[in-house]
mmCIF file of C-alpha atoms in Angstrom:
data_model
loop_
_atom_site.group_PDB
_atom_site.id
_atom_site.type_symbol
_atom_site.label_atom_id
_atom_site.label_comp_id
_atom_site.label_asym_id
_atom_site.label_seq_id
_atom_site.Cartn_x
_atom_site.Cartn_y
_atom_site.Cartn_z
ATOM 1 C CA MET A 1 22.579 16.553 1.341
ATOM 2 C CA ASP A 2 21.210 13.846 2.900
ATOM 3 C CA ALA A 3 17.956 11.282 2.278
ATOM 4 C CA THR A 4 15.485 13.869 3.363
ATOM 5 C CA GLU A 5 16.898 16.838 1.873
ATOM 6 C CA ASP A 6 17.384 15.202 -1.556
ATOM 7 C CA LEU A 7 13.581 14.125 -1.008
ATOM 8 C CA ILE A 8 12.614 17.756 0.030
ATOM 9 C CA VAL A 9 14.664 18.846 -3.614
ATOM 10 C CA GLU A 10 13.161 16.564 -5.468
ATOM 11 C CA SER A 11 9.364 17.367 -4.601
ATOM 12 C CA LEU A 12 9.900 20.779 -4.392
ATOM 13 C CA SER A 13 11.366 20.663 -7.979
ATOM 14 C CA LYS A 14 7.986 18.186 -8.918
ATOM 15 C CA HIS A 15 5.629 20.708 -7.736
ATOM 16 C CA ALA A 16 7.475 23.839 -8.979
ATOM 17 C CA VAL A 17 6.732 22.536 -12.698
ATOM 18 C CA ASP A 18 2.957 21.093 -12.176
ATOM 19 C CA ALA A 19 1.850 24.060 -10.414
ATOM 20 C CA PRO A 20 -0.258 25.945 -12.853
ATOM 21 C CA SER A 21 -1.130 29.657 -13.155
ATOM 22 C CA ASP A 22 -3.643 31.116 -11.682
ATOM 23 C CA GLU A 23 -6.055 31.983 -14.675
ATOM 24 C CA HIS A 24 -5.651 28.797 -15.687
ATOM 25 C CA LEU A 25 -6.268 26.441 -12.023
ATOM 26 C CA LEU A 26 -9.531 25.292 -12.541
ATOM 27 C CA SER A 27 -9.768 24.300 -16.095
ATOM 28 C CA THR A 28 -6.273 21.947 -15.368
ATOM 29 C CA VAL A 29 -8.210 20.720 -12.939
ATOM 30 C CA HIS A 30 -10.715 19.726 -15.068
ATOM 31 C CA HIS A 31 -8.216 18.554 -17.350
ATOM 32 C CA HIS A 32 -6.668 16.309 -14.850
ATOM 33 C CA LEU A 33 -9.385 14.513 -14.023
ATOM 34 C CA ARG A 34 -9.869 13.838 -17.787
ATOM 35 C CA ARG A 35 -6.843 12.438 -17.498
ATOM 36 C CA ARG A 36 -7.448 10.708 -14.462
ATOM 37 C CA ARG A 37 -10.519 8.677 -15.944
ATOM 38 C CA THR A 38 -9.206 8.239 -19.262
ATOM 39 C CA GLY A 39 -5.706 6.145 -17.856
ATOM 40 C CA ARG A 40 -7.423 4.567 -15.098
ATOM 41 C CA THR A 41 -10.047 3.471 -18.415
ATOM 42 C CA ILE A 42 -6.496 2.348 -20.136
ATOM 43 C CA GLY A 43 -5.163 0.880 -17.440
ATOM 44 C CA ALA A 44 -7.459 -1.039 -16.934
ATOM 45 C CA ALA A 45 -8.228 -2.499 -19.940
ATOM 46 C CA VAL A 46 -4.424 -3.261 -19.754
ATOM 47 C CA LEU A 47 -4.411 -5.416 -16.641
ATOM 48 C CA ALA A 48 -8.081 -7.536 -18.758
ATOM 49 C CA CYS A 49 -5.276 -7.687 -21.400
ATOM 50 C CA ALA A 50 -2.837 -9.022 -19.776
ATOM 51 C CA ALA A 51 -4.433 -11.776 -17.757
ATOM 52 C CA VAL A 52 -3.006 -14.547 -19.225
ATOM 53 C CA ALA A 53 -4.863 -17.746 -19.225
ATOM 54 C CA THR A 54 -3.181 -20.859 -17.453
ATOM 55 C CA ALA A 55 -4.122 -24.186 -17.695
ATOM 56 C CA ILE A 56 -2.804 -24.669 -14.106
ATOM 57 C CA THR A 57 -5.551 -26.462 -11.749
ATOM 58 C CA ALA A 58 -5.739 -25.691 -8.540
ATOM 59 C CA SER A 59 -6.782 -27.807 -5.849
ATOM 60 C CA HIS A 60 -8.405 -26.210 -3.158
ATOM 61 C CA SER A 61 -8.742 -27.397 0.789
ATOM 62 C CA LEU A 62 -10.857 -26.113 2.893
ATOM 63 C CA THR A 63 -9.423 -25.646 6.549
ATOM 64 C CA GLY A 64 -12.008 -27.418 8.952
ATOM 65 C CA GLU A 65 -10.688 -26.416 11.929
ATOM 66 C CA LEU A 66 -11.768 -23.280 14.245
ATOM 67 C CA ARG A 67 -8.792 -21.355 14.600
ATOM 68 C CA THR A 68 -8.573 -19.020 17.847
ATOM 69 C CA ASP A 69 -6.372 -16.100 17.190
ATOM 70 C CA PRO A 70 -4.033 -14.775 20.523
ATOM 71 C CA GLN A 71 -5.652 -11.883 21.940
ATOM 72 C CA VAL A 72 -2.338 -9.237 21.481
ATOM 73 C CA ALA A 73 -2.830 -5.476 23.053
ATOM 74 C CA ARG A 74 0.708 -4.821 21.271
ATOM 75 C CA PRO A 75 2.961 -7.167 19.254
ATOM 76 C CA GLY A 76 6.395 -6.899 20.244
ATOM 77 C CA THR A 77 9.888 -5.994 18.476
ATOM 78 C CA PRO A 78 9.396 -8.362 15.073
ATOM 79 C CA GLU A 79 12.107 -10.785 14.779
ATOM 80 C CA SER A 80 15.585 -10.119 13.493
ATOM 81 C CA GLY A 81 15.744 -9.252 9.360
ATOM 82 C CA TRP A 82 11.764 -9.470 9.451
ATOM 83 C CA HIS A 83 9.075 -6.193 10.069
ATOM 84 C CA TRP A 84 5.271 -6.185 10.583
ATOM 85 C CA GLU A 85 2.423 -5.224 8.029
ATOM 86 C CA SER A 86 -0.971 -4.002 9.185
ATOM 87 C CA TYR A 87 -4.306 -4.000 7.341
ATOM 88 C CA LYS A 88 -7.669 -3.414 8.593
ATOM 89 C CA THR A 89 -7.895 -5.968 11.528
ATOM 90 C CA ALA A 90 -4.218 -7.856 11.461
ATOM 91 C CA GLN A 91 -0.852 -7.553 11.003
ATOM 92 C CA VAL A 92 1.199 -9.640 10.465
ATOM 93 C CA GLN A 93 5.462 -10.603 9.761
ATOM 94 C CA VAL A 94 7.144 -10.803 6.759
ATOM 95 C CA PRO A 95 10.899 -10.733 5.452
ATOM 96 C CA ASP A 96 12.294 -6.766 5.499
ATOM 97 C CA SER A 97 13.608 -8.271 1.886
ATOM 98 C CA TRP A 98 10.237 -7.588 0.938
ATOM 99 C CA THR A 99 9.245 -3.893 0.232
ATOM 100 C CA GLN A 100 7.599 -4.222 -2.878
ATOM 101 C CA TYR A 101 3.844 -2.523 -2.588
ATOM 102 C CA ILE A 102 0.920 -3.466 -5.084
ATOM 103 C CA SER A 103 -2.440 -2.245 -4.621
ATOM 104 C CA GLY A 104 -5.133 -4.159 -6.352
ATOM 105 C CA PRO A 105 -6.035 -8.233 -6.489
ATOM 106 C CA ALA A 106 -3.671 -11.280 -6.432
ATOM 107 C CA PRO A 107 -1.917 -11.928 -8.010
ATOM 108 C CA CYS A 108 -1.651 -9.396 -10.799
ATOM 109 C CA THR A 109 1.844 -7.155 -10.430
ATOM 110 C CA THR A 110 1.323 -5.511 -13.847
ATOM 111 C CA PHE A 111 2.653 -2.380 -12.344
ATOM 112 C CA GLY A 112 5.507 -3.722 -10.435
ATOM 113 C CA ASN A 113 8.243 -5.886 -10.752
ATOM 114 C CA ALA A 114 6.917 -9.547 -11.356
ATOM 115 C CA ALA A 115 10.219 -11.036 -9.795
ATOM 116 C CA LEU A 116 10.101 -9.312 -6.582
ATOM 117 C CA PRO A 117 8.383 -10.543 -3.696
ATOM 118 C CA THR A 118 4.998 -8.743 -3.050
ATOM 119 C CA ILE A 119 3.024 -7.192 0.030
ATOM 120 C CA GLY A 120 -0.523 -6.771 -1.657
ATOM 121 C CA ARG A 121 -3.671 -4.796 -0.175
ATOM 122 C CA PHE A 122 -6.903 -5.640 -2.250
ATOM 123 C CA ASN A 123 -8.171 -2.127 -0.936
ATOM 124 C CA ASP A 124 -12.209 -1.317 -0.161
ATOM 125 C CA TRP A 125 -11.773 1.555 -2.863
ATOM 126 C CA LEU A 126 -11.314 -0.998 -5.818
ATOM 127 C CA GLY A 127 -14.845 -2.565 -5.972
ATOM 128 C CA LYS A 128 -14.110 -6.460 -5.756
ATOM 129 C CA SER A 129 -16.962 -6.643 -8.372
ATOM 130 C CA SER A 130 -15.433 -4.389 -10.887
ATOM 131 C CA TYR A 131 -11.553 -4.803 -10.984
ATOM 132 C CA THR A 132 -10.221 -8.245 -10.505
ATOM 133 C CA CYS A 133 -7.217 -10.400 -11.445
ATOM 134 C CA GLU A 134 -7.995 -13.171 -14.118
ATOM 135 C CA ASP A 135 -5.253 -15.832 -13.459
ATOM 136 C CA ALA A 136 -5.501 -18.382 -10.452
ATOM 137 C CA VAL A 137 -1.654 -17.968 -10.577
ATOM 138 C CA LEU A 138 1.267 -15.931 -12.692
ATOM 139 C CA PRO A 139 3.131 -18.368 -15.031
ATOM 140 C CA LEU A 140 5.960 -19.394 -13.108
ATOM 141 C CA GLY A 141 8.754 -16.917 -15.511
ATOM 142 C CA ARG A 142 7.036 -14.380 -14.016
ATOM 143 C CA ARG A 143 6.148 -16.364 -10.589
ATOM 144 C CA ALA A 144 7.102 -14.482 -6.894
ATOM 145 C CA PRO A 145 6.605 -15.276 -3.124
ATOM 146 C CA TYR A 146 3.463 -12.937 -1.807
ATOM 147 C CA LEU A 147 1.326 -11.782 0.824
ATOM 148 C CA TRP A 148 -1.838 -10.608 0.670
ATOM 149 C CA PHE A 149 -4.354 -8.690 2.337
ATOM 150 C CA ASN A 150 -8.231 -8.827 1.623
ATOM 151 C CA ASP A 151 -8.037 -10.618 -1.599
ATOM 152 C CA VAL A 152 -10.958 -12.831 -2.812
ATOM 153 C CA GLN A 153 -9.524 -16.490 -2.128
ATOM 154 C CA ALA A 154 -11.677 -18.432 0.438
ATOM 155 C CA PRO A 155 -9.818 -19.643 3.685
ATOM 156 C CA GLY A 156 -7.507 -22.717 2.773
ATOM 157 C CA THR A 157 -5.032 -23.820 0.644
ATOM 158 C CA LYS A 158 -4.390 -24.611 -3.014
ATOM 159 C CA GLN A 159 -1.435 -26.619 -4.293
ATOM 160 C CA TYR A 160 0.026 -24.966 -7.929
ATOM 161 C CA ASP A 161 2.793 -26.605 -10.383
ATOM 162 C CA ALA A 162 6.411 -26.496 -9.557
ATOM 163 C CA GLY A 163 5.836 -26.942 -6.096
ATOM 164 C CA TRP A 164 4.053 -23.476 -5.065
ATOM 165 C CA THR A 165 1.669 -23.406 -2.652
ATOM 166 C CA GLU A 166 -1.351 -20.747 -1.955
ATOM 167 C CA GLU A 167 -2.367 -20.046 1.671
ATOM 168 C CA THR A 168 -5.067 -18.478 3.118
ATOM 169 C CA ARG A 169 -5.765 -17.387 6.234
ATOM 170 C CA LEU A 170 -8.703 -15.465 8.276
ATOM 171 C CA VAL A 171 -7.319 -13.362 10.962
ATOM 172 C CA GLY A 172 -8.970 -11.339 13.158
ATOM 173 C CA GLY A 173 -12.076 -10.752 10.447
ATOM 174 C CA THR A 174 -9.302 -10.038 7.509
ATOM 175 C CA LYS A 175 -8.057 -12.180 4.713
ATOM 176 C CA ILE A 176 -4.415 -13.273 4.306
ATOM 177 C CA SER A 177 -2.784 -15.324 1.822
ATOM 178 C CA VAL A 178 0.974 -16.149 1.177
ATOM 179 C CA LEU A 179 1.758 -18.240 -1.802
ATOM 180 C CA THR A 180 5.696 -19.427 -1.706
ATOM 181 C CA GLN A 181 7.248 -22.318 -2.913
ATOM 182 C CA ASP A 182 9.064 -22.421 0.361
ATOM 183 C CA ASP A 183 6.903 -24.333 2.861
ATOM 184 C CA ALA A 184 8.451 -23.476 6.215
ATOM 185 C CA LEU A 185 8.502 -19.432 4.920
ATOM 186 C CA ARG A 186 5.086 -19.480 4.181
ATOM 187 C CA ARG A 187 4.443 -21.239 7.762
ATOM 188 C CA ARG A 188 6.445 -18.817 9.970
ATOM 189 C CA ILE A 189 5.070 -15.681 7.931
ATOM 190 C CA LEU A 190 1.336 -17.039 8.461
ATOM 191 C CA ASP A 191 1.638 -17.735 11.858
ATOM 192 C CA SER A 192 2.981 -14.629 13.268
ATOM 193 C CA ALA A 193 -0.306 -12.994 11.938
ATOM 194 C CA ARG A 194 -1.661 -11.834 14.560
ATOM 195 C CA PRO A 195 -5.655 -9.549 15.132
ATOM 196 C CA ILE A 196 -5.370 -5.937 16.178
ATOM 197 C CA THR A 197 -7.022 -6.177 19.634
ATOM 198 C CA GLY A 198 -5.640 -2.854 20.860
ATOM 199 C CA THR A 199 -3.483 -1.484 18.708
ATOM 200 C CA ASP A 200 -0.543 -2.918 16.274
ATOM 201 C CA TYR A 201 3.122 -2.481 15.965
ATOM 202 C CA TYR A 202 3.107 1.131 15.105
ATOM 203 C CA GLY A 203 0.567 2.175 17.497
ATOM 204 C CA CYS A 204 -2.175 2.558 14.925
ATOM 205 C CA SER A 205 -5.782 1.261 15.921
ATOM 206 C CA PRO A 206 -8.218 -0.484 13.178
ATOM 207 C CA THR A 207 -10.131 2.522 13.040
ATOM 208 C CA ASP A 208 -9.247 6.467 13.070
ATOM 209 C CA LEU A 209 -10.253 7.843 16.163
ATOM 210 C CA GLY A 210 -10.646 11.609 14.618
ATOM 211 C CA PRO A 211 -8.128 14.366 15.941
ATOM 212 C CA ARG A 212 -7.235 14.968 19.681
ATOM 213 C CA GLY A 213 -3.944 16.083 21.551
ATOM 214 C CA THR A 214 -3.307 19.185 22.844
ATOM 215 C CA GLY A 215 -1.143 20.772 20.210
ATOM 216 C CA LEU A 216 2.600 20.665 18.984
ATOM 217 C CA ASN A 217 5.614 21.845 20.458
ATOM 218 C CA ALA A 218 7.510 23.695 18.244
ATOM 219 C CA LYS A 219 10.521 23.728 20.479
ATOM 220 C CA ASP A 220 10.929 19.749 21.188
ATOM 221 C CA THR A 221 13.612 17.808 19.764
ATOM 222 C CA ILE A 222 11.644 15.040 17.758
ATOM 223 C CA THR A 223 13.178 11.703 17.713
ATOM 224 C CA SER A 224 10.893 9.489 15.167
ATOM 225 C CA ALA A 225 7.137 9.056 14.536
ATOM 226 C CA ASN A 226 4.601 6.594 13.650
ATOM 227 C CA ILE A 227 2.419 7.130 10.303
ATOM 228 C CA CYS A 228 -1.307 5.573 10.639
ATOM 229 C CA GLU A 229 -2.915 5.328 6.929
ATOM 230 C CA TYR A 230 -6.580 5.251 7.064
ATOM 231 C CA TRP A 231 -9.513 5.395 4.200
ATOM 232 C CA HIS A 232 -13.138 5.554 5.437
ATOM 233 C CA GLY A 233 -11.919 5.477 8.631
ATOM 234 C CA SER A 234 -10.169 2.104 8.321
ATOM 235 C CA LEU A 235 -6.288 1.144 8.624
ATOM 236 C CA VAL A 236 -4.343 0.575 5.463
ATOM 237 C CA SER A 237 -1.210 0.228 6.501
ATOM 238 C CA GLY A 238 1.290 1.890 9.677
ATOM 239 C CA SER A 239 5.018 2.364 9.231
ATOM 240 C CA ARG A 240 7.797 3.858 11.330
ATOM 241 C CA LEU A 241 9.465 7.056 10.127
ATOM 242 C CA ALA A 242 12.909 7.892 11.174
ATOM 243 C CA ALA A 243 14.221 10.887 13.023
ATOM 244 C CA LYS A 244 15.254 13.360 10.019
ATOM 245 C CA PRO A 245 12.058 12.981 7.600
ATOM 246 C CA ALA A 246 10.232 12.993 11.297
ATOM 247 C CA GLY A 247 11.499 16.480 12.219
ATOM 248 C CA ALA A 248 11.255 17.586 8.821
ATOM 249 C CA PHE A 249 7.367 16.670 8.625
ATOM 250 C CA ALA A 250 6.958 18.478 12.306
ATOM 251 C CA GLN A 251 8.932 21.354 10.934
ATOM 252 C CA ARG A 252 6.902 21.773 7.681
ATOM 253 C CA VAL A 253 3.632 21.339 9.858
ATOM 254 C CA ASN A 254 4.860 24.288 12.389
ATOM 255 C CA ALA A 255 5.171 26.761 9.072
ATOM 256 C CA SER A 256 2.009 25.597 7.500
ATOM 257 C CA PRO A 257 -0.302 28.755 7.719
ATOM 258 C CA GLU A 258 -3.280 28.263 10.181
ATOM 259 C CA GLY A 259 -7.034 28.129 9.295
ATOM 260 C CA PRO A 260 -9.874 25.750 8.902
ATOM 261 C CA GLN A 261 -10.304 23.277 5.972
ATOM 262 C CA PRO A 262 -9.910 24.485 2.566
ATOM 263 C CA ALA A 263 -12.663 24.573 0.099
ATOM 264 C CA ARG A 264 -12.643 22.017 -2.567
ATOM 265 C CA PHE A 265 -13.499 22.372 -6.363
ATOM 266 C CA GLU A 266 -17.450 21.633 -7.557
ATOM 267 C CA GLY A 267 -17.979 18.341 -8.443
ATOM 268 C CA CYS A 268 -14.161 17.138 -7.765
ATOM 269 C CA ARG A 269 -14.187 13.185 -6.587
ATOM 270 C CA GLN A 270 -11.123 11.380 -5.135
ATOM 271 C CA PRO A 271 -12.737 7.970 -3.848
ATOM 272 C CA ASP A 272 -9.259 7.465 -2.226
ATOM 273 C CA GLN A 273 -8.419 9.907 -0.305
ATOM 274 C CA ARG A 274 -6.305 8.658 2.933
ATOM 275 C CA THR A 275 -5.892 10.156 6.010
ATOM 276 C CA TYR A 276 -2.364 9.726 7.551
ATOM 277 C CA VAL A 277 -2.083 10.135 11.626
ATOM 278 C CA VAL A 278 1.738 10.928 12.418
ATOM 279 C CA THR A 279 2.491 10.339 15.716
ATOM 280 C CA LEU A 280 5.808 12.610 16.383
ATOM 281 C CA HIS A 281 7.641 11.380 19.318
ATOM 282 C CA GLY A 282 9.704 14.356 20.836
ATOM 283 C CA ARG A 283 12.216 14.024 23.988
ATOM 284 C CA GLU A 284 8.994 15.576 25.968
ATOM 285 C CA LYS A 285 6.037 13.812 24.689
ATOM 286 C CA SER A 286 4.147 12.450 21.873
ATOM 287 C CA TYR A 287 2.311 14.549 19.473
ATOM 288 C CA PRO A 288 -0.433 13.347 17.185
ATOM 289 C CA VAL A 289 -1.257 14.889 13.689
ATOM 290 C CA TRP A 290 -4.117 14.516 11.489
ATOM 291 C CA LEU A 291 -3.651 15.175 7.772
ATOM 292 C CA ILE A 292 -5.642 14.714 4.960
ATOM 293 C CA ALA A 293 -4.230 13.436 1.590
ATOM 294 C CA ASP A 294 -7.261 15.754 -0.407
ATOM 295 C CA TYR A 295 -6.036 16.518 -4.222
ATOM 296 C CA CYS A 296 -9.372 18.538 -4.109
ATOM 297 C CA THR A 297 -8.603 22.001 -2.170
ATOM 298 C CA VAL A 298 -8.862 25.175 -4.741
ATOM 299 C CA ASP A 299 -5.379 25.986 -3.169
ATOM 300 C CA HIS A 300 -3.732 22.454 -3.206
ATOM 301 C CA SER A 301 -2.859 22.552 0.249
ATOM 302 C CA PHE A 302 -3.124 19.526 2.842
ATOM 303 C CA PRO A 303 -5.505 19.815 5.765
ATOM 304 C CA THR A 304 -4.124 19.304 8.991
ATOM 305 C CA ASP A 305 -4.959 19.089 12.958
ATOM 306 C CA ASP A 306 -2.960 18.502 16.157
ATOM 307 C CA GLY A 307 -5.666 18.275 18.048
ATOM 308 C CA THR A 308 -5.425 22.687 18.790
ATOM 309 C CA THR A 309 -4.741 24.039 16.101
ATOM 310 C CA GLN A 310 -5.598 23.157 12.077
ATOM 311 C CA ARG A 311 -3.451 24.224 9.214
ATOM 312 C CA ARG A 312 -2.691 23.816 5.794
ATOM 313 C CA ALA A 313 0.417 21.686 4.948
ATOM 314 C CA ASP A 314 1.753 21.897 1.372
ATOM 315 C CA ALA A 315 2.260 18.634 -1.160
ATOM 316 C CA ILE A 316 6.243 18.253 -0.170
ATOM 317 C CA THR A 317 5.026 17.996 3.699
ATOM 318 C CA LEU A 318 2.588 15.403 2.471
ATOM 319 C CA ASP A 319 5.358 13.741 0.500
ATOM 320 C CA LEU A 320 7.803 13.825 3.717
ATOM 321 C CA ILE A 321 5.226 10.853 5.032
ATOM 322 C CA ARG A 322 4.515 9.153 1.431
ATOM 323 C CA GLN A 323 7.177 6.760 0.889
ATOM 324 C CA GLY A 324 7.352 2.979 1.530
ATOM 325 C CA VAL A 325 4.460 1.438 2.370
ATOM 326 C CA HIS A 326 2.498 4.355 2.118
ATOM 327 C CA HIS A 327 3.136 5.672 -1.604
ATOM 328 C CA PRO A 328 0.871 6.111 -4.023
ATOM 329 C CA ASN A 329 0.614 2.503 -5.577
ATOM 330 C CA GLN A 330 -0.200 1.492 -8.615
ATOM 331 C CA PRO A 331 -2.600 0.000 -9.833
ATOM 332 C CA SER A 332 -4.233 1.886 -6.573
ATOM 333 C CA ASP A 333 -5.474 4.800 -8.495
ATOM 334 C CA LEU A 334 -7.641 2.373 -10.946
ATOM 335 C CA PHE A 335 -10.632 2.814 -9.130
ATOM 336 C CA ASP A 336 -13.775 3.406 -11.727
ATOM 337 C CA PRO A 337 -12.575 0.866 -14.796
ATOM 338 C CA ALA A 338 -14.033 1.355 -18.513
ATOM 339 C CA GLY A 339 -16.543 -1.689 -17.619
ATOM 340 C CA PRO A 340 -17.370 -4.270 -15.292
ATOM 341 C CA LEU A 341 -15.070 -7.012 -15.695
ATOM 342 C CA THR A 342 -15.979 -10.861 -14.742
ATOM 343 C CA PRO A 343 -14.351 -11.938 -11.814
ATOM 344 C CA SER A 344 -12.681 -15.702 -12.456
ATOM 345 C CA PRO A 345 -12.700 -17.786 -9.979
ATOM 346 C CA ARG A 346 -9.388 -18.254 -8.390
#
């Protein structure tokens, strides 16, 4: 089996094991919600306890010059060995070896591998007044380069020990912070940053424009797809999907039962609910499909819309696109910690 088939089999097994019986469905959901709240409380406590006070004093110099962002309708192909990352209104290139994603505040990589370069997003469903990282910089033994979107840093440069430097720029209204020990690498990353004035490299607009299109042609051969992920209409990330998983996604959407958005469990909350716009590229034309990752539906389906037909996809269909940058990256689910944490100045 290839990687796509392995993913479908793994997803089938996982969801088959997790599926509750009909008579215990509602109680299972309530129990699951209680467990998530408990898990988030524990996770927040772990994060707070894991913060190690550092004696390093950062020298902070604000950039006084105004910087004019280049106006580009859509950026070109990234340099060899690099790829584009997008968030809200900004896009930037990073090395292909940077593949660890964190949803949370810099520089904490509590739920990741601190030895790997990180791409972080301080997503808006994580309240900045109640969720923070108390380290200005991680200790040398746990420190690795990173690119971080939307962190609390003010634009400017901070110097740390052992030659490490963090620089933050405002690009298209979105903050981008880069920490490296290599000045040339840091400048190369930051100099590649562009505002999203039309669409990003993956065809994603900064805001979700809503379902449109002429329907998905089941007979067309899908050659690839672009994925745009949104939260409350704001761009979280973009990526490209190869032919195999893109074709599998199209087949599963086409095979999904038609119907309007399903009912939701009363009182169920999902502050980090995302919408995925998957533009399937066929030999004849392209087909945008909207999918809402709503875990509060009573039938455990995920509503889709291709501009003409609404369907109810299953969790396996969603799993096909929630890979890489779109995978749920801890601590992205820690959106309601037990109590406010007092942010330390970074």
